[in-house]
Coordinates of C-alpha atoms in Angstrom, one line a residue:
X1 CA -61.4 67.9 -163.0
X2 CA -64.5 65.7 -162.6
X3 CA -66.3 67.7 -165.3
X4 CA -63.4 67.2 -167.7
X5 CA -63.4 63.5 -167.1
X6 CA -67.2 63.4 -167.6
X7 CA -66.9 65.2 -170.9
X8 CA -64.2 62.8 -172.2
X9 CA -66.3 59.9 -171.1
X10 CA -69.3 61.2 -173.0
X11 CA -67.1 61.7 -176.1
X12 CA -65.9 58.1 -175.9
X13 CA -69.4 56.8 -175.5
X14 CA -70.6 58.9 -178.5
X15 CA -68.0 57.3 -180.8
X16 CA -68.2 53.9 -179.0
X17 CA -65.5 51.8 -180.8
X18 CA -62.3 53.8 -181.7
X19 CA -60.3 53.2 -184.9
X20 CA -56.8 51.8 -184.9
X21 CA -54.2 53.9 -186.7
X22 CA -54.0 51.3 -189.5
X23 CA -57.8 51.4 -190.0
X24 CA -57.7 55.2 -190.1
X25 CA -54.9 55.1 -192.7
X26 CA -56.7 52.5 -194.7
X27 CA -59.8 54.8 -194.9
X28 CA -57.5 57.7 -195.9
X29 CA -56.0 55.5 -198.7
X30 CA -59.4 54.4 -199.9
X31 CA -60.7 58.0 -200.0
X32 CA -57.6 59.3 -201.8
X33 CA -57.9 56.5 -204.4
X34 CA -61.5 57.7 -205.1
X35 CA -60.6 61.4 -205.0
X36 CA -57.5 61.2 -207.2
X37 CA -58.1 58.3 -209.6
X38 CA -56.1 59.8 -212.5
X39 CA -52.5 61.0 -212.9
X40 CA -51.7 64.7 -212.7
X41 CA -49.1 67.1 -214.1
X42 CA -47.3 68.9 -211.3
X43 CA -44.6 71.6 -211.2
X44 CA -42.1 71.3 -208.3
X45 CA -38.4 71.8 -207.5
X46 CA -36.1 68.8 -206.7
X47 CA -34.8 69.3 -203.2
X48 CA -33.0 65.9 -202.9
X49 CA -32.6 63.0 -205.3
X50 CA -31.2 59.6 -204.3
X51 CA -30.8 56.8 -206.9
X52 CA -30.8 53.3 -205.5
X53 CA -27.8 51.7 -207.4
X54 CA -28.7 48.2 -206.3
X55 CA -32.4 48.1 -207.2
X56 CA -32.5 50.8 -209.9
X57 CA -35.2 52.9 -208.2
X58 CA -34.9 56.7 -207.6
X59 CA -36.3 58.5 -204.5
X60 CA -37.0 62.2 -204.8
X61 CA -37.9 64.9 -202.3
X62 CA -40.0 67.7 -204.0
X63 CA -40.6 71.2 -202.7
X64 CA -42.7 74.2 -203.7
X65 CA -41.1 77.5 -202.6
X66 CA -44.0 79.8 -203.7
X67 CA -43.5 83.1 -205.5
X68 CA -40.6 84.5 -203.4
X69 CA -38.6 81.3 -203.8
X70 CA -37.3 81.6 -200.2
X71 CA -39.9 79.8 -198.1
X72 CA -41.0 76.2 -198.6
X73 CA -44.8 76.1 -198.7
X74 CA -45.2 72.4 -199.7
X75 CA -43.1 69.2 -199.7
X76 CA -43.7 65.7 -200.9
X77 CA -41.9 62.4 -201.3
X78 CA -41.8 60.8 -204.8
X79 CA -40.6 57.6 -206.4
X80 CA -39.4 56.8 -209.9
X81 CA -39.5 53.0 -210.1
X82 CA -36.7 51.2 -211.9
X83 CA -38.8 50.3 -214.9
X84 CA -39.1 54.0 -215.8
X85 CA -36.1 55.7 -214.1
X86 CA -33.4 54.6 -216.6
X87 CA -35.5 55.7 -219.6
X88 CA -36.7 59.0 -218.1
X89 CA -33.3 60.1 -216.7
X90 CA -31.5 59.3 -220.0
X91 CA -34.2 61.2 -222.0
X92 CA -34.1 64.2 -219.7
X93 CA -30.3 64.4 -219.9
X94 CA -30.3 64.2 -223.7
X95 CA -32.8 67.0 -224.0
X96 CA -31.6 69.4 -221.3
X97 CA -27.9 68.7 -221.3
X98 CA -27.8 67.9 -217.6
X99 CA -28.9 65.1 -215.3
X100 CA -31.8 65.1 -212.9
X101 CA -30.3 66.9 -209.8
X102 CA -31.2 69.0 -206.8
X103 CA -32.2 72.6 -207.6
X104 CA -33.9 71.9 -210.9
X105 CA -37.5 72.7 -211.5
X106 CA -39.4 70.0 -213.3
X107 CA -42.9 69.4 -214.8
X108 CA -43.8 65.8 -214.1
X109 CA -46.8 63.4 -214.4
X110 CA -47.6 61.5 -211.3
X111 CA -50.2 59.4 -209.5
X112 CA -51.1 60.0 -205.8
X113 CA -50.3 57.1 -203.5
X114 CA -51.0 56.6 -199.8
X115 CA -49.4 53.7 -197.8
X116 CA -50.5 52.8 -194.3
X117 CA -46.9 52.6 -193.1
X118 CA -45.1 55.2 -195.3
X119 CA -47.8 57.8 -195.8
X120 CA -48.4 60.1 -198.8
X121 CA -46.1 59.8 -201.8
X122 CA -46.2 60.4 -205.6
X123 CA -45.3 57.9 -208.3
X124 CA -43.6 59.8 -211.1
X125 CA -44.5 58.3 -214.5
X126 CA -43.3 61.0 -216.9
X127 CA -41.1 64.2 -217.0
X128 CA -41.4 67.0 -219.6
X129 CA -37.8 68.3 -220.2
X130 CA -39.0 71.3 -222.2
X131 CA -40.3 72.9 -219.1
X132 CA -36.9 72.6 -217.4
X133 CA -35.2 73.9 -220.5
X134 CA -37.4 77.0 -220.3
X135 CA -36.9 77.4 -216.6
X136 CA -33.1 77.2 -217.0
X137 CA -33.2 79.8 -219.8
X138 CA -35.3 82.0 -217.5
X139 CA -32.8 81.6 -214.7
X140 CA -29.9 82.3 -217.0
X141 CA -31.5 85.6 -218.2
X142 CA -32.3 86.6 -214.6
X143 CA -28.7 85.9 -213.7
X144 CA -27.4 87.9 -216.6
X145 CA -29.7 90.8 -215.7
X146 CA -28.5 90.8 -212.1
X147 CA -24.9 90.8 -213.2
X148 CA -25.5 93.6 -215.6
X149 CA -27.3 95.6 -212.9
X150 CA -24.4 95.1 -210.5
X151 CA -21.9 96.1 -213.1
X152 CA -20.2 92.7 -213.1
X153 CA -21.0 91.6 -216.6
X154 CA -18.1 93.6 -218.2
X155 CA -16.0 94.4 -215.1
X156 CA -13.3 91.8 -215.7
X157 CA -13.1 92.6 -219.4
X158 CA -12.2 96.1 -218.5
X159 CA -9.0 95.0 -216.7
X160 CA -5.7 95.3 -218.6
X161 CA -4.1 91.9 -219.4
X162 CA -0.3 91.9 -219.3
X163 CA 1.4 91.8 -222.6
X164 CA 3.4 88.8 -221.2
X165 CA 1.2 87.1 -218.5
X166 CA 3.9 84.8 -217.1
X167 CA 2.6 84.2 -213.5
X168 CA -0.6 82.2 -213.7
X169 CA -3.0 81.2 -210.9
X170 CA -4.8 78.1 -212.2
X171 CA -8.1 76.9 -210.9
X172 CA -8.7 73.3 -211.8
X173 CA -8.8 69.7 -210.5
X174 CA -5.3 68.3 -210.1
X175 CA -6.3 65.0 -211.8
X176 CA -8.3 66.6 -214.7
X177 CA -6.9 65.6 -218.1
X178 CA -7.4 69.1 -219.3
X179 CA -5.1 70.5 -216.6
X180 CA -2.4 68.0 -217.5
X181 CA -2.7 69.0 -221.2
X182 CA -2.5 72.7 -220.3
X183 CA 0.7 72.3 -218.3
X184 CA 2.3 70.0 -220.9
X185 CA 1.6 72.5 -223.7
X186 CA 3.0 75.4 -221.8
X187 CA 6.2 73.5 -220.7
X188 CA 6.9 72.1 -224.2
X189 CA 6.2 75.3 -226.3
X190 CA 8.6 75.4 -229.3
X191 CA 9.9 78.9 -228.4
X192 CA 11.2 78.1 -224.9
X193 CA 9.0 80.6 -223.1
X194 CA 8.9 80.2 -219.3
X195 CA 5.6 80.2 -217.4
X196 CA 5.1 80.1 -213.7
X197 CA 1.9 78.3 -212.8
X198 CA 0.4 77.8 -209.3
X199 CA -2.5 75.4 -209.0
X200 CA -5.4 76.2 -206.7
X201 CA -7.3 72.8 -206.6
X202 CA -11.1 73.0 -206.9
X203 CA -14.0 70.8 -208.0
X204 CA -15.0 72.0 -211.5
X205 CA -18.1 70.0 -212.1
X206 CA -21.3 69.0 -210.2
X207 CA -23.2 70.7 -207.3
X208 CA -20.0 71.2 -205.2
X209 CA -18.3 73.3 -207.9
X210 CA -19.6 76.8 -207.0
X211 CA -18.4 76.7 -203.4
X212 CA -15.1 75.1 -204.4
X213 CA -14.3 77.5 -207.2
X214 CA -15.3 80.5 -205.0
X215 CA -13.0 79.3 -202.2
X216 CA -10.0 79.1 -204.7
X217 CA -10.9 82.6 -206.1
X218 CA -10.9 84.1 -202.6
X219 CA -7.4 82.6 -201.9
X220 CA -6.0 84.0 -205.2
X221 CA -7.4 87.5 -204.3
X222 CA -5.5 87.3 -201.0
X223 CA -2.2 86.9 -202.9
X224 CA -3.1 88.8 -206.0
X225 CA 0.3 90.6 -206.2
X226 CA 2.0 87.3 -207.1
X227 CA 0.0 86.7 -210.3
X228 CA -0.6 88.3 -213.7
X229 CA -3.8 86.4 -214.6
X230 CA -6.3 83.8 -213.4
X231 CA -7.0 80.7 -215.5
X232 CA -10.1 78.5 -215.0
X233 CA -9.9 75.3 -216.9
X234 CA -11.6 71.9 -217.0
X235 CA -11.5 69.0 -219.4
X236 CA -12.1 65.3 -219.8
X237 CA -15.6 65.3 -218.4
X238 CA -19.2 65.2 -219.7
X239 CA -20.9 68.3 -221.1
X240 CA -23.7 67.7 -218.6
X241 CA -21.5 68.5 -215.6
X242 CA -20.8 72.1 -216.8
X243 CA -24.1 73.7 -215.7
X244 CA -22.3 74.8 -212.5
X245 CA -20.6 77.5 -214.5
X246 CA -24.0 79.2 -215.0
X247 CA -24.1 79.7 -211.2
X248 CA -24.4 83.4 -210.1
X249 CA -21.8 83.0 -207.4
X250 CA -19.0 81.9 -209.8
X251 CA -19.9 84.6 -212.3
X252 CA -19.9 87.2 -209.5
X253 CA -16.5 86.0 -208.2
X254 CA -15.1 86.4 -211.7
X255 CA -16.6 89.9 -212.1
X256 CA -15.1 91.0 -208.8
X257 CA -11.7 89.5 -209.5
X258 CA -8.8 92.0 -209.4
X259 CA -7.0 90.1 -212.2
X260 CA -8.0 89.2 -215.8
X261 CA -9.7 85.7 -215.9
X262 CA -9.2 83.3 -218.8
X263 CA -11.6 80.4 -219.1
X264 CA -11.3 77.1 -221.0
X265 CA -14.0 74.9 -219.5
X266 CA -14.9 72.8 -222.4
X267 CA -18.2 74.3 -223.8
X268 CA -18.1 73.5 -227.5
X269 CA -21.6 74.5 -228.5
X270 CA -22.5 77.6 -226.4
X271 CA -21.1 79.9 -223.7
X272 CA -21.6 79.6 -220.0
X273 CA -22.3 82.7 -217.9
X274 CA -18.7 82.3 -216.5
X275 CA -17.4 82.6 -220.1
X276 CA -19.5 85.7 -220.7
X277 CA -18.2 87.4 -217.6
X278 CA -14.5 86.4 -218.0
X279 CA -11.9 88.7 -219.7
X280 CA -11.1 86.1 -222.4
X281 CA -13.1 83.0 -223.2
X282 CA -11.5 80.0 -225.0
X283 CA -13.0 76.7 -225.7
X284 CA -10.6 74.2 -224.1
X285 CA -7.6 74.2 -221.8
X286 CA -5.3 73.6 -224.8
X287 CA -6.7 76.6 -226.5
X288 CA -5.9 78.7 -223.4
X289 CA -2.3 77.5 -223.5
X290 CA -2.1 78.3 -227.2
X291 CA -3.5 81.8 -226.6
X292 CA -0.8 82.5 -224.0
X293 CA 2.0 81.2 -226.1
X294 CA 0.8 83.2 -229.2
X295 CA 0.6 86.3 -227.0
X296 CA 4.3 85.8 -225.9
X297 CA 5.2 85.3 -229.6
X298 CA 3.4 88.4 -230.8
X299 CA 5.1 90.5 -228.1
X300 CA 8.5 89.1 -229.1
X301 CA 7.9 89.9 -232.7
X302 CA 6.8 93.4 -231.8
X303 CA 10.0 94.1 -229.7
X304 CA 12.2 92.6 -232.5
X305 CA 10.6 95.0 -235.0
X306 CA 10.9 97.9 -232.6
X307 CA 14.6 97.1 -232.1
X308 CA 15.2 97.1 -235.9
X309 CA 13.5 100.5 -236.2
X310 CA 15.6 102.0 -233.4
X311 CA 18.7 100.6 -234.9
X312 CA 17.9 102.1 -238.3
X313 CA 17.0 105.5 -236.8
X314 CA 20.3 105.5 -234.8
X315 CA 22.3 104.8 -237.9
X316 CA 20.7 107.7 -239.7
X317 CA 21.4 110.1 -236.8
X318 CA 25.0 109.0 -236.7
X319 CA 25.5 109.7 -240.4
X320 CA 27.4 112.9 -239.8
X321 CA 30.0 114.7 -241.9
X322 CA 33.7 114.2 -241.4
X323 CA 34.1 117.6 -239.9
X324 CA 31.5 117.1 -237.2
X325 CA 32.9 113.7 -236.4
X326 CA 36.4 115.2 -235.8
X327 CA 35.0 117.8 -233.4
X328 CA 33.1 115.2 -231.5
X329 CA 36.2 113.1 -231.3
X330 CA 38.2 116.0 -229.9
X331 CA 35.5 116.8 -227.4
X332 CA 35.5 113.2 -226.2
X333 CA 39.3 113.1 -226.0
X334 CA 39.4 116.3 -223.8
X335 CA 36.6 115.0 -221.6
X336 CA 38.4 111.7 -221.2
X337 CA 41.7 113.4 -220.2
X338 CA 39.9 115.6 -217.6
X339 CA 38.2 112.5 -216.2
X340 CA 41.5 110.6 -216.0
X341 CA 43.2 113.5 -214.2
X342 CA 40.5 113.7 -211.6
X343 CA 40.6 110.0 -211.1
X344 CA 44.4 110.1 -210.7
X345 CA 44.2 112.9 -208.1
X346 CA 41.5 110.9 -206.2
X347 CA 43.6 107.8 -206.3
X348 CA 46.6 109.6 -204.8
X349 CA 44.5 111.0 -202.0
X350 CA 43.1 107.6 -201.2
X351 CA 46.6 106.0 -201.3
X352 CA 47.9 108.4 -198.7
X353 CA 44.9 107.7 -196.5
X354 CA 45.5 103.9 -196.9
X355 CA 49.0 104.1 -195.5
X356 CA 47.6 105.3 -192.1
X357 CA 44.2 103.6 -191.9
X358 CA 45.2 99.9 -192.2
X359 CA 47.5 100.2 -189.2
X360 CA 44.8 101.7 -187.0
X361 CA 42.3 99.2 -188.4
X362 CA 44.6 96.2 -187.7
X363 CA 45.3 97.5 -184.2
X364 CA 41.6 97.8 -183.5
X365 CA 41.0 94.3 -184.9
X366 CA 43.8 92.9 -182.6
X367 CA 42.0 94.3 -179.5
X368 CA 38.7 92.9 -180.7
X369 CA 40.2 89.5 -181.4
X370 CA 41.9 89.4 -178.0
X371 CA 38.6 90.3 -176.3
X372 CA 36.8 87.7 -178.3
X373 CA 39.5 85.1 -177.4
X374 CA 39.1 85.8 -173.7
X375 CA 35.3 85.7 -174.0
X376 CA 35.4 82.4 -175.9
X377 CA 37.9 80.9 -173.5
X378 CA 35.7 81.8 -170.5
X379 CA 32.5 80.7 -172.2
X380 CA 34.1 77.4 -173.2
X381 CA 35.2 76.7 -169.7
X382 CA 31.8 77.5 -168.3
X383 CA 30.2 75.3 -171.0
X384 CA 32.6 72.4 -170.3
X385 CA 32.0 72.8 -166.5
X386 CA 28.2 72.8 -167.1
X387 CA 28.4 69.8 -169.5
X388 CA 30.7 67.9 -167.0
X389 CA 28.2 68.5 -164.2
X390 CA 25.3 67.6 -166.4
X391 CA 27.1 64.4 -167.5
X392 CA 27.8 63.5 -163.9
X393 CA 24.2 64.0 -162.9
X394 CA 23.1 62.1 -166.0
X395 CA 25.5 59.2 -165.2
X396 CA 24.1 58.9 -161.6
X397 CA 20.6 59.1 -163.1
X398 CA 21.4 56.4 -165.7
X399 CA 23.0 54.2 -163.1
X400 CA 20.0 54.4 -160.8
X401 CA 17.6 53.8 -163.7
X402 CA 19.7 50.9 -164.9
X403 CA 19.7 49.3 -161.4
X404 CA 16.0 49.8 -161.1
X405 CA 15.5 48.4 -164.5
X406 CA 17.7 45.3 -163.7
X407 CA 15.9 44.8 -160.4
X408 CA 12.5 45.0 -162.2
X409 CA 13.6 42.6 -164.9
X410 CA 15.1 40.2 -162.3
X411 CA 11.7 40.3 -160.5
X412 CA 9.9 39.7 -163.7
X413 CA 12.3 36.8 -164.5
X414 CA 11.7 35.2 -161.1
X415 CA 8.0 35.6 -161.5
X416 CA 8.2 34.1 -165.0
X417 CA 10.4 31.3 -163.8
X418 CA 8.0 30.5 -160.9
X419 CA 5.1 30.6 -163.4
X420 CA 6.9 28.3 -165.8
X421 CA 7.9 25.9 -163.0
X422 CA 4.3 25.8 -161.6
X423 CA 2.9 25.3 -165.1
X424 CA 5.4 22.5 -165.9
X425 CA 4.7 20.7 -162.6
X426 CA 1.0 21.1 -163.2
X427 CA 1.5 19.8 -166.8
X428 CA 3.5 16.8 -165.5
X429 CA 0.9 16.1 -162.9
X430 CA -1.9 16.2 -165.5
X431 CA 0.2 13.9 -167.8
X432 CA 0.8 11.5 -164.9
X433 CA -3.0 11.4 -164.2
X434 CA -3.6 11.0 -167.9
X435 CA -1.0 8.2 -168.1
X436 CA -2.5 6.4 -165.1
X437 CA -5.9 6.6 -166.6
X438 CA -4.6 5.3 -170.0
X439 CA -2.6 2.6 -168.2
X440 CA -5.7 1.4 -166.3
X441 CA -7.8 1.6 -169.4
X442 CA -5.2 -0.4 -171.4
X443 CA -5.0 -3.1 -168.6
X444 CA -8.8 -3.3 -168.5
X445 CA -9.0 -3.5 -172.3
X446 CA -6.3 -6.1 -172.5
X447 CA -7.9 -8.3 -169.8
X448 CA -11.2 -8.0 -171.5
X449 CA -9.7 -8.9 -174.9
X450 CA -7.9 -11.9 -173.5
X451 CA -11.1 -13.1 -171.7
X452 CA -13.1 -12.7 -175.0
X453 CA -10.4 -14.6 -177.0
X454 CA -10.3 -17.4 -174.4
X455 CA -14.0 -17.8 -174.5
X456 CA -13.9 -17.9 -178.3
X457 CA -11.1 -20.5 -178.3
X458 CA -13.2 -22.7 -176.0
X459 CA -16.1 -22.5 -178.4
X460 CA -13.9 -23.4 -181.3
X461 CA -12.4 -26.3 -179.3
X462 CA -15.9 -27.5 -178.4
X463 CA -16.9 -27.4 -182.1
X464 CA -13.8 -29.4 -183.0
X465 CA -14.5 -32.0 -180.4
X466 CA -18.0 -32.2 -181.6
X467 CA -16.9 -32.9 -185.1
X468 CA -14.1 -35.5 -184.2
X469 CA -14.6 -38.7 -186.3
X470 CA -13.8 -40.9 -183.3
X471 CA -16.7 -39.4 -181.4
X472 CA -18.9 -40.2 -184.5
X473 CA -17.7 -43.8 -184.4
X474 CA -18.8 -44.1 -180.8
X475 CA -22.3 -43.0 -181.8
X476 CA -22.6 -45.9 -184.4
X477 CA -21.3 -44.2 -187.5
X478 CA -18.5 -45.8 -189.7
X479 CA -15.8 -44.5 -192.0
X480 CA -15.0 -46.1 -195.3
X481 CA -11.6 -45.4 -196.8
X482 CA -9.9 -46.4 -200.1
X483 CA -6.1 -46.1 -200.0
X484 CA -6.3 -44.1 -196.8
X485 CA -8.8 -41.6 -198.2
X486 CA -12.4 -41.3 -197.1
X487 CA -14.9 -42.3 -199.8
X488 CA -17.4 -39.7 -200.4
X489 CA -18.9 -40.8 -203.8
X490 CA -19.6 -44.2 -205.4
X491 CA -17.6 -43.0 -208.4
X492 CA -14.4 -43.2 -206.3
X493 CA -14.5 -47.1 -206.2
X494 CA -14.4 -49.9 -208.8
X495 CA -15.3 -53.5 -208.7
X496 CA -12.5 -55.5 -207.0
X497 CA -11.2 -52.6 -205.0
X498 CA -10.2 -53.3 -201.4
X499 CA -11.8 -50.8 -199.0
X500 CA -11.3 -50.3 -195.3
X501 CA -14.2 -49.8 -192.9
X502 CA -13.6 -48.4 -189.5
X503 CA -15.9 -48.9 -186.6
X504 CA -15.7 -48.0 -182.9
X505 CA -13.8 -51.2 -181.9
X506 CA -11.9 -52.1 -185.1
X507 CA -11.4 -52.2 -188.8
X508 CA -13.0 -54.3 -191.6
X509 CA -11.4 -54.9 -195.0
X510 CA -13.8 -55.7 -197.9
X511 CA -13.7 -56.2 -201.7
X512 CA -16.1 -54.4 -203.9
X513 CA -18.1 -57.0 -205.8
X514 CA -21.0 -54.7 -206.9
X515 CA -22.1 -51.1 -206.6
X516 CA -25.5 -49.5 -207.0
X517 CA -26.1 -45.8 -207.4
X518 CA -29.2 -44.1 -205.8
X519 CA -31.8 -43.1 -208.4
X520 CA -32.6 -39.9 -206.5
X521 CA -29.2 -38.3 -206.9

């Protein structure tokens, strides 16, 4: 233990200062930037793709499965930034006929990035759709070779399709426009033909389609005796969603199907592998409906022609000579007489038997009815007795439950009444306290208001007293009046006017003989 500790200490002393994880990652990033300065073309399979709808970026998980395509030998995270993703995805879809999705092998140009927090990742700058087109073509050829080797490429075509396939098992999405068009055309056909369709709902586009279609096929195989044919239809969607019908599992399910399969999955330009394996391939759901109606019409026309031929042949055979016809009529007449005689003898025998058998039958029925009557009477009495006892027990039970319920409700009512009474008393007490507080506050506020107003009135009274003219007269001032009005300006008087001058101890009357205005005013 001591030796191990000694060795660890020596190692630490040799390196002296350790690196932090951030510093180590920083060195890795710098080294990678020097080692991988350019962008590189890389081949990988998309294992997972997650577009960011809000920001517009796309996050991809890439894998390399090696030569056997079963074991993952390498994996990396990649990002297509929003500035490039919209353009690259649209260009890829236009060229390949399908969107970027899991399971596709792509050739892409990327730069190597290393982030101290998120680690190694690739920034995808360009994607070559031609590589994917070639890889899809290779996968398609491998699937066709596998189906041919297993004998499934033509197995369904070798099945016999009914002349009038009336009972149809339909694999489609219930909300698909193509399914609605298919059903409408069958139901409104101009000849009044009757079709019996049973929908087996399935996803018919995208990555979930193979498992969903195979599940529907397995259910149809379980009840195969109820149907004449299987119809796989799809409509109303994008052409880019139809690559699922190149999947081996769907093609194998069609090849192993015990019933003829008709397809109308919307390929206008080329055929899917499912179309190639199916018994009959048609372009659209409407075309499938037209095919079935035309098949009914052809069979009807064939039977009508066959009927006309038989009728003509019968007429020719019956074109006999008069002599032969008389002999035939005589033979028929004799045969008819013999038959009527035998029937008459049998009828007489049966009539004699009926005279005896009804009595015995009626007697036996009387005994049976009598026994049944007794059984019913006894059973009815037992049932009534049991119901009476049950009702009595139920009445006692209901009465007990009712009393307990009333007692419980009475207790709840008393409790509620006590709670309400307590709450009301408490509320009244709180209101009284609040009223007392408000009353005291009002009394205090009123007294304070009166005191303030009284003080203000005293101040006003003091001011009035200070400005009383009589007090001014006591201090030596005089008041001059003309006709009882105080003279405030020299312009109010004229020469000869009699004015009144009040002083503190009397009044002086004077006549204006001259007036002089101040120059300063």
